[in-house]
XYZ file of C-alpha atoms in Angstrom:
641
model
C 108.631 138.704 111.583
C 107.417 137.031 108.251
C 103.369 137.703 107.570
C 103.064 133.591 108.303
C 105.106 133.137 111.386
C 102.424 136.086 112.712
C 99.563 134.076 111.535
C 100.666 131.385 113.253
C 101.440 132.597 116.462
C 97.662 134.173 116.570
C 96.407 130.955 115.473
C 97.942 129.388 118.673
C 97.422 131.937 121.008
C 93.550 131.848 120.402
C 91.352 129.502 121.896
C 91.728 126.100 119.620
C 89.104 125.079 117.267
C 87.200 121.749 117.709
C 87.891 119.339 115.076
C 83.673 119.804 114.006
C 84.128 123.391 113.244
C 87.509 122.882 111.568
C 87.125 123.175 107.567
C 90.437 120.673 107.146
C 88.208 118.436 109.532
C 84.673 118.495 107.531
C 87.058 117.947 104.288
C 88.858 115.153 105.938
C 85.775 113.488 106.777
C 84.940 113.818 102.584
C 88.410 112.567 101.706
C 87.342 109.247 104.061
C 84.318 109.209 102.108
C 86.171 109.261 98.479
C 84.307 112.587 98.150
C 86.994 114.378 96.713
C 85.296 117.375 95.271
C 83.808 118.013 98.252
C 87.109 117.827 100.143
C 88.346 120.159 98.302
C 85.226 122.642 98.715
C 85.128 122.229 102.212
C 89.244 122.571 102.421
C 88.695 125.645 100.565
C 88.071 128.300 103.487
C 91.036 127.055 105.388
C 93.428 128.022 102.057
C 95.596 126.717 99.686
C 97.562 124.049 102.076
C 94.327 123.011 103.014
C 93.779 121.924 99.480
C 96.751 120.770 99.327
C 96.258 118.381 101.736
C 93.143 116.798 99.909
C 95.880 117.198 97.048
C 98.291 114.610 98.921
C 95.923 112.569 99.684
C 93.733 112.187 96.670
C 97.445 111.025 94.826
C 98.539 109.192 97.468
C 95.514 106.931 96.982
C 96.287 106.568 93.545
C 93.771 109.158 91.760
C 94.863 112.040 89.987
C 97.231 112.323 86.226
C 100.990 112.486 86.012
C 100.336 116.346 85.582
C 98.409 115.661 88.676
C 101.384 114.512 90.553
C 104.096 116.252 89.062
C 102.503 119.911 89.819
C 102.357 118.345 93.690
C 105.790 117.439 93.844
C 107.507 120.402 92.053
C 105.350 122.714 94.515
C 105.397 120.493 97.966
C 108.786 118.481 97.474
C 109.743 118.845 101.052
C 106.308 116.878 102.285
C 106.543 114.095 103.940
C 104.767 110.527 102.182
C 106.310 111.839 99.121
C 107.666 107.939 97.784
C 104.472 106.306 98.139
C 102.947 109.468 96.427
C 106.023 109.183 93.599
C 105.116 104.881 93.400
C 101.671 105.514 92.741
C 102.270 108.581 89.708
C 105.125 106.263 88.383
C 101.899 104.268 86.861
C 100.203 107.236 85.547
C 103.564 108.495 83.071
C 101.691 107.896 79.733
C 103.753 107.155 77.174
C 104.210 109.980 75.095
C 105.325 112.041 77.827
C 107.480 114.735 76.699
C 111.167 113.216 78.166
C 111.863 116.789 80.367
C 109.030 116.038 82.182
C 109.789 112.386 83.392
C 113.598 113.245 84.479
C 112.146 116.135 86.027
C 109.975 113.575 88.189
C 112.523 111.613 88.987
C 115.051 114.268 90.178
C 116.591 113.315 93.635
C 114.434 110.095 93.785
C 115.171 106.848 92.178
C 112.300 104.522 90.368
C 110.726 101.869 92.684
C 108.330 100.088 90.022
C 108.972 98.331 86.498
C 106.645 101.303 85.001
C 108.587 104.152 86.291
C 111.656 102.988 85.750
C 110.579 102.116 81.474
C 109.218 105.018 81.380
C 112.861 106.998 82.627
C 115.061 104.851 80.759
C 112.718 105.580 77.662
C 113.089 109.708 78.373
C 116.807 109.094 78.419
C 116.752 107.317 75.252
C 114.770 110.134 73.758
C 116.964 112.432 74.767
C 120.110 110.648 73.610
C 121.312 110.013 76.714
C 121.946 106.005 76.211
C 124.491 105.736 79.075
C 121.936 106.648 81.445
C 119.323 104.723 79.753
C 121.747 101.472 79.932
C 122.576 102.021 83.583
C 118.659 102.539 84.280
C 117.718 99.602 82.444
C 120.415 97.116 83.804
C 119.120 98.501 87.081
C 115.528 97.848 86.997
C 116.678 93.940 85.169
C 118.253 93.214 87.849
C 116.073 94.765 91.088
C 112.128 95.104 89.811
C 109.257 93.461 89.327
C 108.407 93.773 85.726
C 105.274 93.557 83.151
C 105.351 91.945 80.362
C 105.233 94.573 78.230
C 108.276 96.559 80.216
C 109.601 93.026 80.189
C 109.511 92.958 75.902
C 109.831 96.928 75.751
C 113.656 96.555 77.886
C 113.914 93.350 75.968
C 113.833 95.098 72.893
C 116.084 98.427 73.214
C 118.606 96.386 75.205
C 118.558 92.939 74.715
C 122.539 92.219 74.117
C 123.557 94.627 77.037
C 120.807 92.736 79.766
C 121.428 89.214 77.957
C 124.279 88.258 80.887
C 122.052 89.504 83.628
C 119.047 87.046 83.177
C 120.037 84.690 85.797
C 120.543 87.658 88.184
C 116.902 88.899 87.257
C 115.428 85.587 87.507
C 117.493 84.920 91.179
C 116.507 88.133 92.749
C 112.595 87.351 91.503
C 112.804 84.467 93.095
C 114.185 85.725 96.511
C 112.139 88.167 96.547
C 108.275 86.183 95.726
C 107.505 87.881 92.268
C 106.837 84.533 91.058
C 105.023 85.892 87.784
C 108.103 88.193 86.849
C 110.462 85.131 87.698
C 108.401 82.785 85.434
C 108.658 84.556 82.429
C 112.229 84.616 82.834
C 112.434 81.141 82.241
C 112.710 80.972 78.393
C 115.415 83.375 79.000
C 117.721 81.098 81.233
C 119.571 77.959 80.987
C 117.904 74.581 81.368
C 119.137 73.868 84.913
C 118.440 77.382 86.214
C 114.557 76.666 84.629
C 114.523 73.489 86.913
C 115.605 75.509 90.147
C 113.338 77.865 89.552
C 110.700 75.605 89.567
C 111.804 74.040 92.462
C 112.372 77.139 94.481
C 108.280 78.120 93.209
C 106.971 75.329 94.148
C 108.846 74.878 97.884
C 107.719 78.285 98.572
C 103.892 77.752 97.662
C 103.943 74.542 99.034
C 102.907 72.489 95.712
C 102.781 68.974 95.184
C 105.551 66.782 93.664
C 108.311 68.925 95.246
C 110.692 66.164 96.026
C 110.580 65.397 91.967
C 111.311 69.600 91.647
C 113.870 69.435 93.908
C 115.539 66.176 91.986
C 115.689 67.283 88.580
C 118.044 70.460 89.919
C 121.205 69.627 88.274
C 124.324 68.835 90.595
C 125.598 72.179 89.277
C 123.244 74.144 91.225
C 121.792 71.618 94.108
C 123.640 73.408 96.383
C 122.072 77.537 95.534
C 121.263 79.511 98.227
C 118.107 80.251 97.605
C 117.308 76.579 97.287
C 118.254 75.802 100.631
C 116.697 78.905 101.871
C 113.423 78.264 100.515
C 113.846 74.331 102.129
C 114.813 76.062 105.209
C 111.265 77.973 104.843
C 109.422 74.543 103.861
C 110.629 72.559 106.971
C 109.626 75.460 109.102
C 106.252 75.315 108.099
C 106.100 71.800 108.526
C 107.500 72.218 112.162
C 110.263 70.474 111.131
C 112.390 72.579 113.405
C 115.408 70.182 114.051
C 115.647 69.959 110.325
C 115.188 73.609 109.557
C 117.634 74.331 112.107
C 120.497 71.891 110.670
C 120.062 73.484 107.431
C 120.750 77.122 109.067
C 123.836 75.667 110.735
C 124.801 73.987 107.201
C 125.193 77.099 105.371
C 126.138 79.622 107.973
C 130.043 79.106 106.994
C 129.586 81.806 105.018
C 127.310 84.760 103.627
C 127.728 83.608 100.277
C 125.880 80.306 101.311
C 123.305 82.238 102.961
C 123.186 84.033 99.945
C 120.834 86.776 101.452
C 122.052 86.251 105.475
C 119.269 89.129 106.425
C 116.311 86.836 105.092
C 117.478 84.342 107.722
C 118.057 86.645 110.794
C 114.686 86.273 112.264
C 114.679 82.950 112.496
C 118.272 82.968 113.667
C 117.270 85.108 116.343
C 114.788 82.995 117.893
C 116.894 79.807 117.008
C 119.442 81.191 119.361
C 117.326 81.608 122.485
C 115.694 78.287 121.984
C 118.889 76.739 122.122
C 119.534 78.738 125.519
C 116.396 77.523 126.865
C 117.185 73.531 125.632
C 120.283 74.408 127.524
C 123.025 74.276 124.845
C 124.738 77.508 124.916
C 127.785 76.382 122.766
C 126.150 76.258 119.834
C 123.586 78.912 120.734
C 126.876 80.920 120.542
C 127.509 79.397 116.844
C 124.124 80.215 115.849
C 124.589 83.783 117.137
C 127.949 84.652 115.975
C 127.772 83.306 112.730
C 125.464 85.448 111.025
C 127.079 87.566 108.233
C 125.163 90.761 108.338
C 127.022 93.917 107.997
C 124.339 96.358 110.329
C 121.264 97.069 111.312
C 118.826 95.891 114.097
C 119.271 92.141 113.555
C 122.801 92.498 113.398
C 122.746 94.619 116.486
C 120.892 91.688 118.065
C 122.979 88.915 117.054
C 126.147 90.148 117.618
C 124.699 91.119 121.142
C 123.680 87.889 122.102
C 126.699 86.271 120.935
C 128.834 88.494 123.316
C 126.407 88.000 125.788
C 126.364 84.247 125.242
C 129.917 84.281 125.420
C 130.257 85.966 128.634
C 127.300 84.411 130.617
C 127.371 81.301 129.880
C 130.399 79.739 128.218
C 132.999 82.112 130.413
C 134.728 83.707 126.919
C 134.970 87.361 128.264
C 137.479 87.826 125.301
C 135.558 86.471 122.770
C 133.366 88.490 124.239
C 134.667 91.900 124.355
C 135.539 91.381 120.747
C 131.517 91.305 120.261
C 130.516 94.117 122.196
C 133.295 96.160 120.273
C 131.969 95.096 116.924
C 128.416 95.915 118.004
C 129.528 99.749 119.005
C 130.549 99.898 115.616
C 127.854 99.151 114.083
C 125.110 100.950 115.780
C 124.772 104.515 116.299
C 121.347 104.863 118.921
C 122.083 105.910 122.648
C 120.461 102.953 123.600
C 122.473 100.236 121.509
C 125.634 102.416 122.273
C 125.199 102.278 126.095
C 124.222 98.363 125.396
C 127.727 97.968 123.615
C 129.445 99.796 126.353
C 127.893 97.980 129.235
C 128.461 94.590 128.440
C 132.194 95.664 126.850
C 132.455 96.690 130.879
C 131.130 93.602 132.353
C 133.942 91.616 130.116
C 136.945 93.521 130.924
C 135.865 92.553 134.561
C 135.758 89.484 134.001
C 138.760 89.806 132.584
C 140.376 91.724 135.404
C 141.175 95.157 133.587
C 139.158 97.412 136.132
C 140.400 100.623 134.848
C 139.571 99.630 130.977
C 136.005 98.564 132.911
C 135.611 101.846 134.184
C 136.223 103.739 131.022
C 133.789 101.512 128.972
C 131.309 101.915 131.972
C 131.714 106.230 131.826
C 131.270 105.913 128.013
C 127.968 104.136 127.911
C 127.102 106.053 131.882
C 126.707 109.640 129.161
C 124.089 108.132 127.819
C 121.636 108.300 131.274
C 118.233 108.320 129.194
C 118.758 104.422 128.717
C 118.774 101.295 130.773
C 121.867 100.257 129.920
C 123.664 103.929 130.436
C 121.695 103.627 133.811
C 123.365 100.734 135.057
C 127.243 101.701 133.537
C 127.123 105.166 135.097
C 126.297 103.018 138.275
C 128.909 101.064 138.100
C 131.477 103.789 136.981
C 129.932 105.656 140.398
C 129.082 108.664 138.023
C 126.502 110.967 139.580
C 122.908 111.462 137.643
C 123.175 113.956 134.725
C 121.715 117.248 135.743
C 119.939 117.802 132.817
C 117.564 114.693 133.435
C 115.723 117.264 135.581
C 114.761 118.642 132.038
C 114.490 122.482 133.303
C 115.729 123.451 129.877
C 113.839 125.782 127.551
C 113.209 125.776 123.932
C 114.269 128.610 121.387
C 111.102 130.299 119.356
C 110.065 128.185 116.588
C 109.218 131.703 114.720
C 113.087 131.959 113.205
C 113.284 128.622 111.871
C 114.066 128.466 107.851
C 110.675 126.215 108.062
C 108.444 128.033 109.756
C 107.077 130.259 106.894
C 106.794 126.677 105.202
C 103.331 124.791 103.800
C 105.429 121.090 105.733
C 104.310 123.584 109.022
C 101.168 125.117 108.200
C 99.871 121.637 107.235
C 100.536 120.353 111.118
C 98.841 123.129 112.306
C 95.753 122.885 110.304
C 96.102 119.234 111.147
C 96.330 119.531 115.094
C 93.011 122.506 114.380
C 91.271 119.575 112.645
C 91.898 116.808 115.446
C 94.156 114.479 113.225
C 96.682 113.916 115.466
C 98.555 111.096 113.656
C 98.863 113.588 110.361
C 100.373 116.419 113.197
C 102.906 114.061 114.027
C 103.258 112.958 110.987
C 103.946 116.191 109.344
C 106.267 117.464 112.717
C 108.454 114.955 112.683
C 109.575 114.963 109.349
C 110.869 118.251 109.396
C 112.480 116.569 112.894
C 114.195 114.879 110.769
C 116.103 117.441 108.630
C 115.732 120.397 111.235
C 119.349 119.521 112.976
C 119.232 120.233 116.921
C 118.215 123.382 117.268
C 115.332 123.025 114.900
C 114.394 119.570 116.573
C 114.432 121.869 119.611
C 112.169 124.412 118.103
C 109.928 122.053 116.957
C 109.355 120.163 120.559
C 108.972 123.561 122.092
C 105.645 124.342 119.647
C 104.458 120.621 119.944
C 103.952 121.441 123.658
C 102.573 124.580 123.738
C 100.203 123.144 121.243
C 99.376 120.694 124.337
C 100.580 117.877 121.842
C 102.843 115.863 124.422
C 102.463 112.632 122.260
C 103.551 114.271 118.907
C 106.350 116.613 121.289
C 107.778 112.718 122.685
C 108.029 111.099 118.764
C 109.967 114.493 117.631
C 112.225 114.075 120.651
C 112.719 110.517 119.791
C 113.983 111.452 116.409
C 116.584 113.683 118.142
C 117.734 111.288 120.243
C 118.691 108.979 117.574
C 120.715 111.406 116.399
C 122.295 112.146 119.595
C 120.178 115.338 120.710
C 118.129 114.787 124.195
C 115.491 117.503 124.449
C 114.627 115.858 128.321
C 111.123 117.873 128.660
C 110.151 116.787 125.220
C 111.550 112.876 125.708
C 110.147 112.755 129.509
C 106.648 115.446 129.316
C 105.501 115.789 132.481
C 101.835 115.327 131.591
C 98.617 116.041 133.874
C 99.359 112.914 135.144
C 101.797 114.551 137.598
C 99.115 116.623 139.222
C 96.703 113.168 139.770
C 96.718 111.074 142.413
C 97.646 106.993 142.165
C 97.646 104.083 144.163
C 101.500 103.647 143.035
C 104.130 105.561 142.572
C 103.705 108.955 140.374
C 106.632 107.833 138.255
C 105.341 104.328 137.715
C 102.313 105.484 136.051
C 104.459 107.791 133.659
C 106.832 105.298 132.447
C 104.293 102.651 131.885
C 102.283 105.356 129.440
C 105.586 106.736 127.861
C 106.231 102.921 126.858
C 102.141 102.158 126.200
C 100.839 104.876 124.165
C 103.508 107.649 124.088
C 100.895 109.979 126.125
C 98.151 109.302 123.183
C 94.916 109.645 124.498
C 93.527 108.203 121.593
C 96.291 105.151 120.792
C 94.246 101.684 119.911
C 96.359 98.703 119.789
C 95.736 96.000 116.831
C 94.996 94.045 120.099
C 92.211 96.464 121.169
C 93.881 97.955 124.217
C 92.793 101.374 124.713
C 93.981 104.640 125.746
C 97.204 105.888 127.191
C 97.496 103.517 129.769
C 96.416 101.168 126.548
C 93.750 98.929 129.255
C 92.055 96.107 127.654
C 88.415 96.968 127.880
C 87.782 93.709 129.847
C 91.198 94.598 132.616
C 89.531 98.089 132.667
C 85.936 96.576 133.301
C 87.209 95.123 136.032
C 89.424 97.481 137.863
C 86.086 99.813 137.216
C 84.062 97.685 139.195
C 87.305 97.380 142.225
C 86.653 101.076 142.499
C 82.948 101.537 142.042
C 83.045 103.487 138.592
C 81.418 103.598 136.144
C 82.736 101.870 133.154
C 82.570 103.356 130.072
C 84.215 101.855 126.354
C 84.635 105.346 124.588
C 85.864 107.149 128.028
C 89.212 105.098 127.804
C 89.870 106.612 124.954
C 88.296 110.160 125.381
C 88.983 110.674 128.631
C 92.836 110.116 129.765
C 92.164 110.724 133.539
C 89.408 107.858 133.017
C 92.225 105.718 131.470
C 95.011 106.720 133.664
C 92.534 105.758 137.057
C 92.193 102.236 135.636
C 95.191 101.712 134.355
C 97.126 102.602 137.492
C 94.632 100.567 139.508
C 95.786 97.833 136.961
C 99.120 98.594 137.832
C 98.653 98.487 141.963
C 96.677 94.726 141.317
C 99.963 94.066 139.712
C 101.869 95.198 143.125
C 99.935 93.085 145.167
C 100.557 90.444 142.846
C 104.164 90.621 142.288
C 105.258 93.413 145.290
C 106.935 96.792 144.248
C 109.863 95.368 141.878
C 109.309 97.072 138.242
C 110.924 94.372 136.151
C 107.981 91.932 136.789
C 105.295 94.882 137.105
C 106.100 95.787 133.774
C 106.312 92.175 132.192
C 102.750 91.336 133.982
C 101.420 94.308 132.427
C 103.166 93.796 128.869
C 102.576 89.988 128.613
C 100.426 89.398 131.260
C 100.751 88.319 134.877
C 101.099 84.467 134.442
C 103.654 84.723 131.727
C 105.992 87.449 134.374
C 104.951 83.559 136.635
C 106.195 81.115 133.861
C 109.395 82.919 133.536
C 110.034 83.720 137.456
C 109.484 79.593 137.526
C 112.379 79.163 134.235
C 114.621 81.369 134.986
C 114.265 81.506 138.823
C 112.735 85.130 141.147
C 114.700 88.330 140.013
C 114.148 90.044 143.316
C 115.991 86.963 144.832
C 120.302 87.449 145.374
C 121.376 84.404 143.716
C 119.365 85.720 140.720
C 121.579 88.304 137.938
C 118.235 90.236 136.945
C 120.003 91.892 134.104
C 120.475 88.463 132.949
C 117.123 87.480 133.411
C 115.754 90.498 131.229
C 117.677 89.894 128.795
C 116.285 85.840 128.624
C 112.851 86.978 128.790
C 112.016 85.003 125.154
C 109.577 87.561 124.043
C 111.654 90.454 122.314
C 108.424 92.646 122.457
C 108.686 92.463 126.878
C 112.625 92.812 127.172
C 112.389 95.887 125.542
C 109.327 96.891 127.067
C 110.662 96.189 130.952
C 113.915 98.082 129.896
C 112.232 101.266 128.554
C 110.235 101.246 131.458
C 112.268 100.569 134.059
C 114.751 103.520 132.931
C 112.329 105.781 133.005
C 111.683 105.612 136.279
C 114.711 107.351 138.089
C 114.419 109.859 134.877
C 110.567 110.506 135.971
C 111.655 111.180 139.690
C 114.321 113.805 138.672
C 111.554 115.367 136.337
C 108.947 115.289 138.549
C 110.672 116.222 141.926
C 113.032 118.662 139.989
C 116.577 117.423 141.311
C 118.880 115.006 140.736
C 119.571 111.707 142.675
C 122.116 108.995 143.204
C 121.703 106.332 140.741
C 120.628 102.994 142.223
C 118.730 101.111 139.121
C 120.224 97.999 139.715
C 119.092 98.455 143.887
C 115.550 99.296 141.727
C 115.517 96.146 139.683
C 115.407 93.761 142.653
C 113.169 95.439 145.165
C 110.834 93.141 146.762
């Protein structure tokens, strides 16, 4: 056993230290300060990663030399936060740095700001290397943000080789709001590429004049991309929706008319379910289907919805199936996989190919951790995964190639010190890297640290890349062992989906806790039961939390009776919104409602989520909890009554 893994292992075997007598803790309170030399005095005791965490953070607020940051990153380049840390020492590269130096800061990572990236291309030149140097420069012309001075200094090394790309530079400045960079590109540019510029500026901030802008665009170019997607942007602000949403439809007969089709995805998205609520599902489906993205999670949601549109509404099960295929292949999560496979089941029904049905149902039904694999293993009549009971164990974290490593050390001195956020921080990056057994190793030392929070984010990492660690995913917390006025399992999944069992999680909203109760909700359930109520308990005392929340939770029963999918939308969006939709979309506890259909309407994207991840953690919770498997009924589940 290697001299650290021993450390360590005494370290958590003895009682832990409170974040007051921690030294990482006192220096920690410095570095909030901007006391940095006294950080580093009072990091001293706890050792050289101790120091090195002042270190990390002193650059990665922007202090510190280039030797400063290039030391750092030669000794630590494994830590995590390392590109913000390499943005901010990309301004500090003076200019007579020798050339070895800068390459050797830019090794493995690309430049992400106009300095950086003059600064490389100007080592490369030193060095002779002008292919690089052109390739870097053309790079940057085309991509960053630029000062004038890189501007002139590019400008002047390169001018005949960039001298074709200035309408590219000045296009992508424009699309992407560095209106300073794309205004000194103007003397640069043709005439009629000045005047769209303009016009494109001047929509986007809103100016005066802007019809006269938009007129003196010649003929040639009226019809740009980023024209129409900055008009599309002016109408919207201007709640000039029917407009706004013409133009979408105008230019969706193509990406190149979109010209960028991700910068109009969001409002695509919630284009689509407003036309499903004005009740015009045919071209909801256009809107959907036509959106030219390649992957990722608006993709994933479009191409959803217009399978789903397709199916439920306009009675295309062909069209489709040929959606739900394209989404499986261009998603890789176990819940967008079992999504994909679902609804590619529910089409070849209604297309009357059971058998096909079945197999797409078994597919998604492996992936039992999800809503979706939930309901196709239910369908397929597969039996509940045994390893939902989570019984497994974890290997000892003591072999792993990190765990002589500062990435490691740094968590620990981080969970001795009380920062909780930096633990996770720092765990699940090397999550992320570790491969399964590592990501196994890892959740086994976040819980015996007690860390169920930080042992849930590094199992969340692993199950996007298809490893379920099910007592890291699902911890069985001390909630287990309390008492509720609803069901054991309830309470579980409705923390798992709040606060991810952190005691100490405060929404931007101001709910609290892991249960995250508004203080006023929590105020008043404290006065149903007689308590005591108490601000800072609901965040320093779970039990506290958990008490209120759950008697949040059994109002919500009264309220709504014991069906989860409007439990969990009262307590996500609150109990007259779970009303206002039972009222559109009819009561999902009634038979002549589809409730998977009336999830998936729920118009906030925020709640659908929400109900789903809580609602298939329920059957996981009783398997956990009660330590054997049962029959799968979650569709039975969503409509109780």
């Amino acid at each position: 056993m290697r001299l650290t893994a021993l450390c360590l292992l005494i370290a958590l075997a003895a009682p832990t230290v409170t974040s007051a007598a921690s030294p990482l803790a006192r220096a920690m309170t410095e570095v909030r300060a901007d006391r940095w030399e006294a950080a580093w005095a009072q990091a001293a005791p706890a050792g050289p990663v101790a120091r090195d965490i002042v270190t990390w953070r002193w650059l990665r607020a922007g202090q510190g030399e280039f030797a400063d940051y290039l030391d750092f990153i030669a000794r630590n380049p494994d830590w995590p936060g390392l590109a913000r840390l390499r943005a901010e020492g990309e301004a500090k590269i003076p200019a007579d740095a020798h050339p070895d130096r800068v390459i050797a800061y830019f090794r493995g990572a690309a430049p992400t700001t106009g300095a950086g990236a003059l600064r490389l291309v100007q080592a490369h030149v030193a060095r002779g290397e002008m292919a690089e140097a052109r390739a870097l420069a053309l790079r940057a012309w085309r991509t960053l943000p630029l000062s004038e001075a890189a501007q002139e200094a590019l400008l002047a090394r390169f001018r005949d080789h960039l001298a074709e790309h200035h309408v590219a530079r000045l296009d992508e400045m424009l699309w992407q709001g560095h209106f300073v960079s794309a205004r000194r590109m103007l003397p640069l540019v043709p005439a009629g590429w000045q005047a769209l510029a303009e016009a494109r500026i001047a929509l986007r901030e809103d100016a005066p004049g802007v019809d006269t802008l938009i007129a003196r665009v010649p003929a040639a170019l009226v019809n740009d991309p980023g024209l129409a997607h900055e008009r599309f942007g002016w109408r919207q602000r201007k709640e000039r929706t029917a407009d706004a949403m013409a133009l979408i439809e105008e230019r969706s007969a193509s990406a190149a008319a979109l010209g960028k089709p991700g910068e109009w995805a969001g409002a695509r998205r919630a284009f689509v379910r407003q036309l499903l609520r004005e009740g015009d599902p045919a071209r909801a489906y256009r809107m959907a289907a036509r959106h030219h993205l390649g992957g990722g999670a608006d993709f994933a949601d479009l191409e959803f919805l217009a399978g789903f549109i397709a199916l439920r509404f306009l009675n295309k099960p062909d069209a489709a199936l040929g959606h739900f295929r394209t989404l499986e292949t261009g998603v890789e999560s176990p819940i967008s996989l079992s999504r994909a496979g679902y609804w590619q089941g529910r089409a070849l029904e209604a297309m009357g190919r059971p058998q096909e049905a079945k197999a797409a149902y078994s597919k998604a039904g492996a992936h039992q951790t999800t809503y979706y694999g939930l309901l196709a293993a239910e369908r397929a009549g597969l039996a509940m995964d045994p390893a939902l009971v989570g019984s497994e164990t974890y290997p000892d974290w003591r072999d792993a190639p990190w765990a002589n490593g500062s990435v490691l050390r740094a968590a620990l001195l981080f969970h001795e010190a009380g920062e909780r956020a930096l633990t996770e921080m720092f765990l699940t990056h090397l999550a992320e890297t570790a491969g399964p057994k590592g990501q196994r190793q890892l959740a086994g030392l976040a819980l015996r640290l007690g860390e169920h929070h930080v042992a849930l984010r590094i199992a969340k990492v692993a199950a996007g890349q298809g490893n379920v660690m099910m007592a890291a995913y699902f911890p069985v917390t001390d909630l287990a062992r309390a008492r509720h006025p609803v069901p054991t399992e309830l309470v579980k999944a409705i923390a798992r989906r709040e606060s991810e069992f952190d005691p100490a999680a405060v929404s931007p909203a101001g709910a609290r806790g892991l249960m995250q109760v508004m203080p006023g909700t929590a105020e008043a359930m404290a006065g149903r039961l007689g308590m005591t109520y108490s601000s800072r308990a609901l965040t320093s005392d779970p039990a506290y939390n958990a008490r209120l929340g759950s008697a949040y939770l059994a109002h919500l029963v009264e309220t709504f009776g014991p069906n989860p999918v409007l439990v969990a939308a009262a307590y996500n969006a609150g109990p007259n919104r779970a009303r206002a939709w039972v009222t559109e979309y009819g009561d999902p506890r009634s038979a002549g409602v589809d409730v998977v259909d009336w999830i998936e309407l729920i118009p906030f994207r925020e709640t659908r989520n929400y109900v789903m991840r809580v609602t298939e953690s329920l059957p996981v919770y009783r398997a956990r909890l009660s330590g054997r498997t049962e029959p799968i009924r979650l569709s039975q589940e969503l409509k109780a009554r």
